């Protein structure tokens, strides 16, 4: 029998009865829970949950499911999302000179690892910078930035994000700091890959900072952007060993693989509804 799958994510003040209410509702709607993860944050008193469930096609009208869920929403004061994984999000990828993360995301998208529609590729460098990269017909937008044009270009960018129906922005080594206004507009739906193991070595040149400090581990971090540079809720991180004989270029080379993997994992978690923001941090129900 054909079944349709849904992802339910929610957060609320913790109290008894939330899980029972959710699972009873899914059972009563003819649903079958296929995966469930929860986190009870004792510090904030908040509860977080992700449930994947399936329904037979004739039961799987998402508007009906959402409407039926409202009494539970009101009873527990839920912040929630119910969506079908088949509804692909429209994602805009932003890049500067370094294209290794862009190329990696395009490959993972092509092979179906990243369930998304790419609404556009934006760069502050011209198309020729990526002459060896096949964009597969995805629209490219060149928005050069300097101190005099930054806000005007950001307005063009915001207009582009809106007119393309973009639902998520990925900074795939985009090396311009977004303004407070744009960061606020993109709060919770813009992910950046920072080329260090945050909170260490913030800023534009973390590998040179790491080299100067003589660290023995370097890393990469995928995080939501905020107006505070490199301070947003962390989604994914990873590290690798380096040694005294590694020159800055060796750190850059070893870091590239980390950046690719960390950004792709963080993005996949987000696209599969596995990331919930918990104040200045993030709950990640990894698979
Ligand atoms: N509002 C935010 N914008 C951006 C963030 C963020 O966390 N919040 N992350 C950066 C990416 N990034 C590090 O991961 C980073 C990029 C650029 C700079 C920087 O100092 N840029 C200079 C220009 C440098 C240049 O032209 O090469 C600048 O913008 O003046 C620091 C950190 C993306 N945006």
XYZ file of C-alpha atoms and ligand atoms in Angstrom:
321
model
C 0.000 0.000 0.000
C 1.389 3.404 -0.999
C 2.391 5.435 2.063
C 3.487 9.043 2.371
C 6.123 10.163 4.899
C 6.140 13.318 7.016
C 8.638 15.028 9.328
C 7.236 16.695 12.425
C 9.554 18.957 14.430
C 8.517 20.858 17.526
C 9.680 22.707 20.594
C 7.887 24.016 23.656
C 8.230 24.465 27.394
C 8.770 20.954 28.797
C 5.902 19.292 30.698
C 4.462 15.795 31.008
C 2.240 14.420 28.268
C 3.843 15.905 25.128
C 5.178 12.617 23.693
C 1.973 10.750 24.563
C -0.177 13.396 22.862
C 1.990 13.382 19.728
C 2.156 9.612 19.389
C -1.569 9.190 20.115
C -2.442 11.763 17.466
C -0.245 10.052 14.870
C -1.776 6.667 15.762
C -5.323 8.072 15.567
C -4.645 9.549 12.123
C -3.590 6.110 10.886
C 0.071 7.071 11.019
C 3.037 4.817 11.809
C 6.012 6.349 13.605
C 9.186 5.390 11.728
C 11.696 7.441 13.763
C 11.483 9.631 16.858
C 14.142 11.656 18.668
C 13.686 14.039 21.606
C 15.737 16.293 23.875
C 14.719 17.749 27.197
C 16.942 20.767 27.888
C 17.060 20.911 31.677
C 18.897 24.230 31.532
C 16.290 26.126 29.471
C 13.293 23.972 30.432
C 12.583 23.533 26.726
C 11.630 20.280 25.002
C 12.614 19.401 21.418
C 11.294 16.574 19.264
C 11.547 15.221 15.733
C 9.211 12.495 14.518
C 9.131 10.845 11.109
C 5.864 9.038 10.433
C 4.061 7.621 7.425
C 0.409 7.433 6.492
C -1.417 5.567 3.810
C -1.820 7.871 0.800
C -5.569 8.354 1.365
C -4.869 9.540 4.914
C -1.931 11.733 3.950
C -3.500 15.113 3.294
C -1.003 17.475 4.935
C -3.574 20.269 5.410
C -5.858 17.826 7.244
C -2.939 16.545 9.340
C -1.899 20.104 10.227
C -5.463 21.104 11.127
C -5.935 18.022 13.278
C -2.724 18.806 15.119
C -3.887 22.286 16.242
C -5.485 21.218 19.563
C -2.104 19.778 20.613
C -0.336 22.925 19.427
C -2.605 25.067 21.583
C -2.506 22.723 24.595
C 1.312 22.703 24.778
C 2.144 26.048 23.108
C 4.187 24.338 20.395
C 6.481 25.955 17.868
C 6.222 23.337 15.145
C 6.657 22.328 11.530
C 5.007 19.440 9.667
C 6.329 18.906 6.174
C 6.781 16.230 3.549
C 10.406 15.430 2.629
C 9.139 15.445 -0.967
C 8.599 19.244 -0.704
C 12.146 20.277 -1.649
C 13.384 23.579 -0.267
C 14.687 26.247 -2.664
C 18.313 26.920 -1.672
C 20.568 29.769 -2.833
C 24.328 29.098 -2.686
C 26.684 32.046 -2.179
C 30.422 31.780 -2.919
C 33.533 33.925 -3.271
C 36.869 32.971 -4.883
C 37.284 29.559 -3.211
C 34.932 27.155 -5.081
C 35.662 23.791 -3.392
C 32.520 23.842 -1.228
C 30.343 24.986 -4.161
C 31.645 22.196 -6.404
C 31.117 19.636 -3.638
C 27.523 20.751 -2.974
C 26.701 20.669 -6.705
C 28.015 17.101 -6.928
C 26.085 15.930 -3.815
C 22.939 17.648 -5.191
C 23.397 15.955 -8.573
C 23.617 12.482 -7.038
C 20.551 13.170 -4.838
C 22.367 13.328 -1.490
C 21.029 16.835 -0.804
C 17.221 17.050 -1.266
C 16.930 20.622 -2.534
C 16.207 22.817 -5.512
C 19.071 25.259 -6.126
C 17.384 28.607 -6.759
C 20.607 30.322 -7.790
C 24.331 30.766 -7.299
C 25.495 34.216 -6.146
C 29.072 35.462 -6.068
C 30.970 38.684 -5.572
C 33.256 37.400 -8.327
C 32.433 37.046 -12.059
C 31.254 33.809 -13.759
C 34.712 33.327 -15.300
C 36.070 32.632 -11.800
C 34.248 29.284 -12.049
C 34.871 28.573 -15.758
C 35.664 24.933 -14.957
C 32.482 24.393 -12.950
C 29.292 23.026 -14.566
C 26.388 24.887 -12.969
C 23.914 22.564 -14.701
C 21.801 25.497 -15.912
C 21.409 27.014 -12.437
C 21.165 30.839 -12.740
C 24.382 32.672 -11.719
C 24.300 36.173 -10.280
C 27.433 38.343 -10.017
C 27.065 40.905 -7.191
C 30.456 42.588 -6.776
C 30.906 44.177 -3.357
C 33.091 46.979 -2.072
C 32.687 49.366 0.837
C 30.754 51.852 -1.317
C 28.340 49.334 -2.881
C 27.775 46.888 0.005
C 24.276 47.959 1.097
C 23.011 48.550 -2.455
C 24.254 45.103 -3.485
C 22.687 43.586 -0.372
C 19.340 45.106 -1.379
C 19.717 43.494 -4.811
C 20.602 40.219 -3.063
C 17.538 40.368 -0.797
C 15.331 41.132 -3.819
C 16.852 38.125 -5.607
C 16.266 35.881 -2.591
C 12.606 36.947 -2.515
C 11.918 36.815 -6.257
C 13.456 33.335 -6.566
C 11.331 31.988 -3.715
C 14.512 31.050 -1.855
C 13.852 29.332 1.485
C 17.449 28.841 2.585
C 20.816 30.479 1.938
C 24.154 28.663 2.129
C 27.387 30.649 2.451
C 29.782 28.204 0.800
C 32.941 30.214 1.511
C 31.286 33.524 0.800
C 33.780 36.009 2.179
C 31.723 39.115 2.817
C 30.197 39.965 6.202
C 26.411 40.336 5.850
C 24.942 43.462 7.436
C 22.941 43.363 10.673
C 19.773 44.052 8.667
C 20.296 41.189 6.222
C 21.483 38.841 8.991
C 18.262 39.532 10.884
C 16.159 38.817 7.792
C 18.048 35.537 7.232
C 17.984 34.479 10.902
C 17.508 30.709 11.167
C 17.664 30.012 7.407
C 21.221 30.933 6.452
C 24.122 28.551 7.131
C 27.826 29.417 6.820
C 30.891 27.190 6.807
C 33.682 28.783 8.848
C 37.151 27.418 8.185
C 38.125 26.901 11.837
C 37.032 24.911 14.893
C 34.916 27.659 16.462
C 35.094 29.497 18.780
C 38.782 29.538 17.871
C 40.167 31.710 15.101
C 37.206 33.800 13.955
C 37.495 36.120 10.984
C 38.704 35.977 7.409
C 42.103 34.288 7.898
C 41.738 31.451 10.449
C 44.434 29.197 8.916
C 47.066 31.906 9.296
C 45.923 32.434 12.894
C 46.146 28.647 13.474
C 49.635 28.519 11.948
C 50.828 31.420 14.092
C 49.416 29.760 17.228
C 50.999 26.405 16.401
C 47.856 24.353 16.982
C 47.924 20.565 16.428
C 44.302 20.308 15.378
C 42.426 22.429 12.823
C 38.753 22.288 12.065
C 35.690 23.553 10.256
C 32.295 24.654 11.549
C 28.844 24.868 9.965
C 26.684 27.398 11.796
C 23.678 29.662 11.369
C 24.749 33.230 10.670
C 23.942 36.062 13.042
C 24.997 39.704 13.019
C 27.800 38.666 15.398
C 30.453 37.294 13.066
C 31.114 33.546 13.468
C 28.935 33.467 16.614
C 25.763 31.775 15.330
C 24.312 28.443 16.596
C 26.651 25.590 15.618
C 25.199 22.740 13.535
C 28.252 20.589 12.733
C 32.021 20.570 13.342
C 35.011 18.374 12.605
C 38.778 18.441 13.109
C 41.957 16.937 11.709
C 45.528 16.645 12.983
C 48.228 19.001 11.761
C 51.849 19.294 12.816
C 54.676 21.806 13.209
C 55.925 21.166 9.671
C 52.599 22.131 8.080
C 52.889 25.515 6.371
C 49.800 27.749 6.065
C 49.145 26.307 2.584
C 49.174 22.789 4.053
C 46.575 23.884 6.609
C 44.472 25.397 3.803
C 44.767 22.106 1.836
C 43.906 19.881 4.825
C 41.098 22.262 5.794
C 39.408 22.094 2.392
C 38.269 18.508 2.897
C 36.946 19.340 6.360
C 35.015 22.367 5.075
C 33.384 20.303 2.318
C 32.343 17.485 4.635
C 31.157 19.708 7.506
C 29.087 22.003 5.284
C 27.503 19.079 3.405
C 26.625 17.262 6.633
C 25.237 20.422 8.262
C 23.178 21.232 5.174
C 21.846 17.664 4.890
C 20.787 17.700 8.557
C 18.962 21.010 7.989
C 17.267 19.838 4.780
C 16.075 16.653 6.553
C 14.512 18.669 9.394
C 17.121 17.463 11.902
C 18.140 20.925 13.219
C 16.242 23.032 15.764
C 17.541 26.278 17.184
C 17.764 26.362 20.979
C 18.601 29.971 21.863
C 22.268 30.567 20.944
C 22.853 26.862 20.281
C 21.322 24.204 18.035
C 19.773 20.796 18.711
C 20.862 18.390 15.953
C 19.009 15.059 15.707
C 21.721 13.464 13.594
C 21.093 10.258 11.605
N 26.590 38.389 9.397
C 27.485 37.422 9.077
N 28.013 37.400 7.854
C 28.892 36.424 7.532
C 29.291 35.469 8.485
C 28.666 35.496 9.780
O 28.966 34.670 10.665
N 27.776 36.496 10.028
N 30.266 34.528 8.172
C 31.071 34.914 7.033
C 32.096 33.926 6.626
N 33.355 34.200 7.286
C 33.884 33.257 8.050
O 33.404 32.122 8.083
C 33.995 35.471 7.119
C 33.986 36.046 5.915
C 34.578 37.300 5.734
C 35.179 37.962 6.747
C 35.767 39.308 6.538
O 36.351 39.882 7.404
N 35.552 39.841 5.309
C 35.992 41.180 4.965
C 36.354 41.179 3.476
C 37.326 40.104 3.172
C 37.555 39.980 1.699
O 37.065 40.777 0.910
O 38.203 38.967 1.373
C 34.815 42.134 5.063
O 33.685 41.664 4.867
O 35.103 43.309 5.286
C 35.155 37.359 7.993
C 34.575 36.101 8.178
C 30.226 35.299 5.860
N 29.396 36.389 6.260
